[in-house]
CSV table of C-alpha atoms in Angstrom, one decimal:
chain,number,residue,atom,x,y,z
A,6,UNK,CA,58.5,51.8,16.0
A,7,UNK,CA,61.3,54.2,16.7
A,8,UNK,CA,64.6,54.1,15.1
A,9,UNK,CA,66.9,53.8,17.0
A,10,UNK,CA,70.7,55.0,16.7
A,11,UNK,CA,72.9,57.9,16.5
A,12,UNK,CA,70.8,60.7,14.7
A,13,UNK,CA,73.5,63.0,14.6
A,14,UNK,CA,77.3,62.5,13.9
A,15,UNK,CA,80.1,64.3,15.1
A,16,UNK,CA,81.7,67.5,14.1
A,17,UNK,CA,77.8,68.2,13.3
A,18,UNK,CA,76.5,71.7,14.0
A,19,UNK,CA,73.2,71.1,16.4
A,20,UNK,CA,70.5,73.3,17.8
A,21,UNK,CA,69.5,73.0,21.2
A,22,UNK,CA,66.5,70.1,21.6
A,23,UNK,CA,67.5,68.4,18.5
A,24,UNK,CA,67.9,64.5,18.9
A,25,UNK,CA,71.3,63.2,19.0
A,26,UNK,CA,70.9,59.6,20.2
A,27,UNK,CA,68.5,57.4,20.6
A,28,UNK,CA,68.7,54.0,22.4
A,29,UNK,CA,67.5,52.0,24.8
A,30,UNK,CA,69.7,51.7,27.7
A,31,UNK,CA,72.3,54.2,28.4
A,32,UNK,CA,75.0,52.6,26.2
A,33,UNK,CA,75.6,56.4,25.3
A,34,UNK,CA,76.0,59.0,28.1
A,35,UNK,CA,75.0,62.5,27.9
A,36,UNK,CA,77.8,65.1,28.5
A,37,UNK,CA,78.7,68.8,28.5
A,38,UNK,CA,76.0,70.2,26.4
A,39,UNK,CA,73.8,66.9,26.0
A,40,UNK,CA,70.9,65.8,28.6
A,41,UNK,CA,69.1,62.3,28.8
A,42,UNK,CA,65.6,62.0,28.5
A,43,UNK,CA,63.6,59.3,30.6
A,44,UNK,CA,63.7,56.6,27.4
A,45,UNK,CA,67.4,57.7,27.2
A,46,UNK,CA,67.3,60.0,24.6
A,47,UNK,CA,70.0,62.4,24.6
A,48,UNK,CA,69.1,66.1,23.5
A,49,UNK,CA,71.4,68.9,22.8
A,50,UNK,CA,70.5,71.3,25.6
A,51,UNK,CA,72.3,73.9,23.4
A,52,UNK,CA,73.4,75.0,20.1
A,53,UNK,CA,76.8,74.0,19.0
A,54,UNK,CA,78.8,71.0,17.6
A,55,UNK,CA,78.7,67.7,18.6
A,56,UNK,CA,81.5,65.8,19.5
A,57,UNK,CA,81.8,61.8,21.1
A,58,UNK,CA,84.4,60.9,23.7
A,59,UNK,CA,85.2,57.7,24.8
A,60,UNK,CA,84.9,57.5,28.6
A,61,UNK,CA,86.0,55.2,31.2
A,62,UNK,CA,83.0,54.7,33.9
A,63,UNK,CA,83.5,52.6,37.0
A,64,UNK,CA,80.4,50.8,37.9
A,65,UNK,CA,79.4,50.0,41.2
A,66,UNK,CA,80.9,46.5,41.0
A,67,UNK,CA,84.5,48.0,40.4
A,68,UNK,CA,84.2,46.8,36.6
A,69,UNK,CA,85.5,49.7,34.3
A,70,UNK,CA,83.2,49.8,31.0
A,71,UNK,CA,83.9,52.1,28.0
A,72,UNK,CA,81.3,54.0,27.1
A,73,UNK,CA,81.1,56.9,24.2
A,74,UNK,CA,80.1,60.6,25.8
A,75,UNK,CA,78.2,62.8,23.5
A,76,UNK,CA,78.6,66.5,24.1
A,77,UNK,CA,77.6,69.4,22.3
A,78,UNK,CA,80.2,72.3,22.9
């Protein structure tokens, strides 16, 4: 099976196309830097250093959810 979870940290240096997260469901979203796969994997779509953000998103519903952003910058 796969492993999931957070493959690379941040403050990590990253190539582009390395794996950074993976999960099932987007409980992580992809951000500057960082693209989703369709099985919600997020890449680094370029070299650099990964960093996580915590984000606020609205859902549809209204309900605000926290959710961490992985960028690679």
């Amino acid at each position: 099976g796969q492993r999931l979870g957070v493959k690379r940290f941040g403050g990590q240096k990253v190539n582009a196309g390395e794996v950074l997260v993976r999960q099932t469901g987007a409980t992580k979203v992809a951000g500057a830097g960082a693209y989703m796969s369709r099985n919600y994997t997020i890449h680094a779509a370029k070299s650099g250093v990964v960093t996580f953000k915590r984000v606020k998103k609205t859902k549809f519903t209204g309900k605000t959810e926290r959710r961490t952003q992985v960028c690679v910058g």
